[in-house]
Amino acid sequence: MIDMVKRRDVAKATMARFQHQPFKLGKNDCVRMAAYVLRKRGYRPQLGKAGTYTTLLGAKRALKRAGFNTIADALDALGLERIAPAAARPCDIIMVPGEGPLDGALHIAVGNGRTLGYHEDIDGADILQPVEFIAAWRT
């Protein structure tokens, strides 16, 4: 029960930080949002060591500099347990299909099948209900 309260609190803090924030690579994007959740949940994501980026190609290069081919590889390297997306709890990370050279986009589960994420049809991060999933990780 205590973990669910912590998860709720981290999900609310993530919404307060990212919801309605315009998408800006390297500052307000899905990887930065996932890293925020991971830090709040006690993990130490290492993607920051790869440097900054302002384009999707730059993000892909930063991922390579960090030693990973995909975002999924980076999450797996943290030792996060892969779960079925339908089993996601608040603060779990969900990967959905995305545009560009990356292997997908990351969303944060907020409950009831909804996620906080960026989408090309909205100005900033918002609550979404994805219908297609690639993978999910327990935080």
PDB file of C-alpha atoms in Angstrom:
ATOM      1  CA  MET A   1       0.000   0.000   0.000  1.00  0.00           C
ATOM      2  CA  ILE A   2       2.818   2.429   0.844  1.00  0.00           C
ATOM      3  CA  ASP A   3       4.425   1.840  -2.567  1.00  0.00           C
ATOM      4  CA  MET A   4       1.164   2.769  -4.317  1.00  0.00           C
ATOM      5  CA  VAL A   5       1.030   6.023  -2.352  1.00  0.00           C
ATOM      6  CA  LYS A   6       4.623   6.787  -3.400  1.00  0.00           C
ATOM      7  CA  ARG A   7       3.768   5.906  -6.997  1.00  0.00           C
ATOM      8  CA  ARG A   8       0.773   8.235  -6.905  1.00  0.00           C
ATOM      9  CA  ASP A   9       2.892  11.046  -5.491  1.00  0.00           C
ATOM     10  CA  VAL A  10       5.590  10.610  -8.139  1.00  0.00           C
ATOM     11  CA  ALA A  11       2.961  10.470 -10.899  1.00  0.00           C
ATOM     12  CA  LYS A  12       1.422  13.717  -9.601  1.00  0.00           C
ATOM     13  CA  ALA A  13       4.853  15.382  -9.408  1.00  0.00           C
ATOM     14  CA  THR A  14       5.611  14.261 -12.968  1.00  0.00           C
ATOM     15  CA  MET A  15       2.318  15.690 -14.192  1.00  0.00           C
ATOM     16  CA  ALA A  16       3.034  18.957 -12.375  1.00  0.00           C
ATOM     17  CA  ARG A  17       6.476  19.151 -14.010  1.00  0.00           C
ATOM     18  CA  PHE A  18       5.646  18.066 -17.592  1.00  0.00           C
ATOM     19  CA  GLN A  19       1.905  18.373 -18.306  1.00  0.00           C
ATOM     20  CA  HIS A  20       1.232  21.130 -20.858  1.00  0.00           C
ATOM     21  CA  GLN A  21       4.965  21.810 -21.235  1.00  0.00           C
ATOM     22  CA  PRO A  22       5.762  22.222 -24.929  1.00  0.00           C
ATOM     23  CA  PHE A  23       7.822  19.465 -26.498  1.00  0.00           C
ATOM     24  CA  LYS A  24      11.462  20.531 -26.702  1.00  0.00           C
ATOM     25  CA  LEU A  25      14.109  17.931 -27.404  1.00  0.00           C
ATOM     26  CA  GLY A  26      16.707  17.757 -24.672  1.00  0.00           C
ATOM     27  CA  LYS A  27      14.533  19.610 -22.150  1.00  0.00           C
ATOM     28  CA  ASN A  28      10.890  18.537 -22.320  1.00  0.00           C
ATOM     29  CA  ASP A  29      10.770  15.200 -24.094  1.00  0.00           C
ATOM     30  CA  CYS A  30       9.872  11.609 -23.333  1.00  0.00           C
ATOM     31  CA  VAL A  31      13.386  10.581 -22.264  1.00  0.00           C
ATOM     32  CA  ARG A  32      13.715  13.537 -19.865  1.00  0.00           C
ATOM     33  CA  MET A  33      10.282  12.721 -18.440  1.00  0.00           C
ATOM     34  CA  ALA A  34      11.214   9.058 -17.923  1.00  0.00           C
ATOM     35  CA  ALA A  35      14.537  10.081 -16.332  1.00  0.00           C
ATOM     36  CA  TYR A  36      12.628  12.377 -13.952  1.00  0.00           C
ATOM     37  CA  VAL A  37      10.435   9.459 -12.843  1.00  0.00           C
ATOM     38  CA  LEU A  38      13.409   7.133 -12.511  1.00  0.00           C
ATOM     39  CA  ARG A  39      15.266   9.600 -10.271  1.00  0.00           C
ATOM     40  CA  LYS A  40      12.143  10.063  -8.117  1.00  0.00           C
ATOM     41  CA  ARG A  41      11.868   6.278  -7.841  1.00  0.00           C
ATOM     42  CA  GLY A  42      15.499   5.917  -6.693  1.00  0.00           C
ATOM     43  CA  TYR A  43      17.254   4.983  -9.937  1.00  0.00           C
ATOM     44  CA  ARG A  44      20.257   6.748 -11.443  1.00  0.00           C
ATOM     45  CA  PRO A  45      19.757   6.924 -15.202  1.00  0.00           C
ATOM     46  CA  GLN A  46      23.062   7.454 -16.992  1.00  0.00           C
ATOM     47  CA  LEU A  47      21.899   8.979 -20.268  1.00  0.00           C
ATOM     48  CA  GLY A  48      22.948  12.441 -19.099  1.00  0.00           C
ATOM     49  CA  LYS A  49      26.577  11.444 -19.591  1.00  0.00           C
ATOM     50  CA  ALA A  50      25.980  11.255 -23.342  1.00  0.00           C
ATOM     51  CA  GLY A  51      25.569  14.999 -23.686  1.00  0.00           C
ATOM     52  CA  THR A  52      22.830  17.277 -24.897  1.00  0.00           C
ATOM     53  CA  TYR A  53      20.716  17.096 -28.043  1.00  0.00           C
ATOM     54  CA  THR A  54      18.245  19.324 -29.860  1.00  0.00           C
ATOM     55  CA  THR A  55      17.212  17.106 -32.785  1.00  0.00           C
ATOM     56  CA  LEU A  56      15.969  13.532 -33.112  1.00  0.00           C
ATOM     57  CA  LEU A  57      19.179  12.599 -34.897  1.00  0.00           C
ATOM     58  CA  GLY A  58      21.141  14.234 -32.072  1.00  0.00           C
ATOM     59  CA  ALA A  59      19.089  12.227 -29.553  1.00  0.00           C
ATOM     60  CA  LYS A  60      19.941   9.020 -31.416  1.00  0.00           C
ATOM     61  CA  ARG A  61      23.628   9.977 -31.398  1.00  0.00           C
ATOM     62  CA  ALA A  62      23.489  10.751 -27.653  1.00  0.00           C
ATOM     63  CA  LEU A  63      21.975   7.315 -27.081  1.00  0.00           C
ATOM     64  CA  LYS A  64      24.850   5.750 -29.039  1.00  0.00           C
ATOM     65  CA  ARG A  65      27.422   7.789 -27.052  1.00  0.00           C
ATOM     66  CA  ALA A  66      25.872   6.395 -23.869  1.00  0.00           C
ATOM     67  CA  GLY A  67      26.496   2.915 -25.261  1.00  0.00           C
ATOM     68  CA  PHE A  68      22.961   1.945 -26.287  1.00  0.00           C
ATOM     69  CA  ASN A  69      21.376   1.173 -29.632  1.00  0.00           C
ATOM     70  CA  THR A  70      17.816   1.788 -28.455  1.00  0.00           C
ATOM     71  CA  ILE A  71      15.916   3.456 -25.629  1.00  0.00           C
ATOM     72  CA  ALA A  72      14.728  -0.020 -24.633  1.00  0.00           C
ATOM     73  CA  ASP A  73      18.363  -1.144 -24.259  1.00  0.00           C
ATOM     74  CA  ALA A  74      19.018   1.798 -21.917  1.00  0.00           C
ATOM     75  CA  LEU A  75      16.020   0.915 -19.721  1.00  0.00           C
ATOM     76  CA  ASP A  76      16.969  -2.769 -19.696  1.00  0.00           C
ATOM     77  CA  ALA A  77      20.520  -1.829 -18.625  1.00  0.00           C
ATOM     78  CA  LEU A  78      19.084  -0.197 -15.495  1.00  0.00           C
ATOM     79  CA  GLY A  79      17.794  -3.616 -14.482  1.00  0.00           C
ATOM     80  CA  LEU A  80      14.149  -2.617 -14.799  1.00  0.00           C
ATOM     81  CA  GLU A  81      11.740  -5.535 -15.016  1.00  0.00           C
ATOM     82  CA  ARG A  82       9.851  -5.773 -18.295  1.00  0.00           C
ATOM     83  CA  ILE A  83       6.116  -6.114 -17.744  1.00  0.00           C
ATOM     84  CA  ALA A  84       3.006  -6.408 -19.870  1.00  0.00           C
ATOM     85  CA  PRO A  85       1.773  -2.883 -20.656  1.00  0.00           C
ATOM     86  CA  ALA A  86      -1.674  -3.836 -19.330  1.00  0.00           C
ATOM     87  CA  ALA A  87      -0.072  -4.549 -15.926  1.00  0.00           C
ATOM     88  CA  ALA A  88       1.436  -1.057 -15.625  1.00  0.00           C
ATOM     89  CA  ARG A  89       1.002   0.786 -12.342  1.00  0.00           C
ATOM     90  CA  PRO A  90       1.380   4.543 -11.871  1.00  0.00           C
ATOM     91  CA  CYS A  91       4.992   5.595 -12.630  1.00  0.00           C
ATOM     92  CA  ASP A  92       5.801   2.576 -14.750  1.00  0.00           C
ATOM     93  CA  ILE A  93       7.323   3.399 -18.119  1.00  0.00           C
ATOM     94  CA  ILE A  94       5.481   2.437 -21.281  1.00  0.00           C
ATOM     95  CA  MET A  95       6.923   2.524 -24.782  1.00  0.00           C
ATOM     96  CA  VAL A  96       4.562   3.308 -27.651  1.00  0.00           C
ATOM     97  CA  PRO A  97       5.292   3.644 -31.376  1.00  0.00           C
ATOM     98  CA  GLY A  98       6.905   6.953 -32.262  1.00  0.00           C
ATOM     99  CA  GLU A  99       8.079   8.932 -35.250  1.00  0.00           C
ATOM    100  CA  GLY A 100      11.672   9.458 -36.294  1.00  0.00           C
ATOM    101  CA  PRO A 101      14.917   7.543 -35.835  1.00  0.00           C
ATOM    102  CA  LEU A 102      14.215   6.369 -32.276  1.00  0.00           C
ATOM    103  CA  ASP A 103      12.644   2.995 -31.587  1.00  0.00           C
ATOM    104  CA  GLY A 104       9.552   4.453 -29.903  1.00  0.00           C
ATOM    105  CA  ALA A 105       8.317   7.076 -27.479  1.00  0.00           C
ATOM    106  CA  LEU A 106       8.151   6.769 -23.702  1.00  0.00           C
ATOM    107  CA  HIS A 107       5.050   7.511 -21.673  1.00  0.00           C
ATOM    108  CA  ILE A 108       4.510   7.377 -17.920  1.00  0.00           C
ATOM    109  CA  ALA A 109       1.600   5.324 -16.612  1.00  0.00           C
ATOM    110  CA  VAL A 110      -0.781   7.392 -14.480  1.00  0.00           C
ATOM    111  CA  GLY A 111      -3.568   4.842 -13.916  1.00  0.00           C
ATOM    112  CA  ASN A 112      -6.704   3.433 -15.563  1.00  0.00           C
ATOM    113  CA  GLY A 113      -4.835   2.694 -18.805  1.00  0.00           C
ATOM    114  CA  ARG A 114      -3.862   6.310 -19.214  1.00  0.00           C
ATOM    115  CA  THR A 115      -0.400   7.744 -19.630  1.00  0.00           C
ATOM    116  CA  LEU A 116       1.373  11.066 -19.539  1.00  0.00           C
ATOM    117  CA  GLY A 117       3.177  11.592 -22.798  1.00  0.00           C
ATOM    118  CA  TYR A 118       3.880  13.709 -25.825  1.00  0.00           C
ATOM    119  CA  HIS A 119       1.936  13.323 -29.071  1.00  0.00           C
ATOM    120  CA  GLU A 120       2.415  15.118 -32.370  1.00  0.00           C
ATOM    121  CA  ASP A 121      -1.203  16.362 -32.370  1.00  0.00           C
ATOM    122  CA  ILE A 122      -0.983  18.236 -29.054  1.00  0.00           C
ATOM    123  CA  ASP A 123       1.181  21.159 -27.979  1.00  0.00           C
ATOM    124  CA  GLY A 124       2.590  19.704 -24.766  1.00  0.00           C
ATOM    125  CA  ALA A 125       2.631  16.565 -22.674  1.00  0.00           C
ATOM    126  CA  ASP A 126      -0.836  15.481 -21.654  1.00  0.00           C
ATOM    127  CA  ILE A 127      -2.910  12.573 -20.438  1.00  0.00           C
ATOM    128  CA  LEU A 128      -3.353  10.066 -23.259  1.00  0.00           C
ATOM    129  CA  GLN A 129      -4.861   6.620 -23.677  1.00  0.00           C
ATOM    130  CA  PRO A 130      -2.579   4.664 -26.002  1.00  0.00           C
ATOM    131  CA  VAL A 131      -4.030   1.835 -28.061  1.00  0.00           C
ATOM    132  CA  GLU A 132      -0.737   0.375 -29.288  1.00  0.00           C
ATOM    133  CA  PHE A 133       2.225  -0.609 -27.133  1.00  0.00           C
ATOM    134  CA  ILE A 134       5.774  -1.806 -27.720  1.00  0.00           C
ATOM    135  CA  ALA A 135       6.965  -2.589 -24.174  1.00  0.00           C
ATOM    136  CA  ALA A 136       6.692  -1.555 -20.524  1.00  0.00           C
ATOM    137  CA  TRP A 137       8.994  -1.504 -17.502  1.00  0.00           C
ATOM    138  CA  ARG A 138       8.273  -1.554 -13.772  1.00  0.00           C
ATOM    139  CA  THR A 139       9.920   1.324 -11.884  1.00  0.00           C
TER     140      THR A 139
END
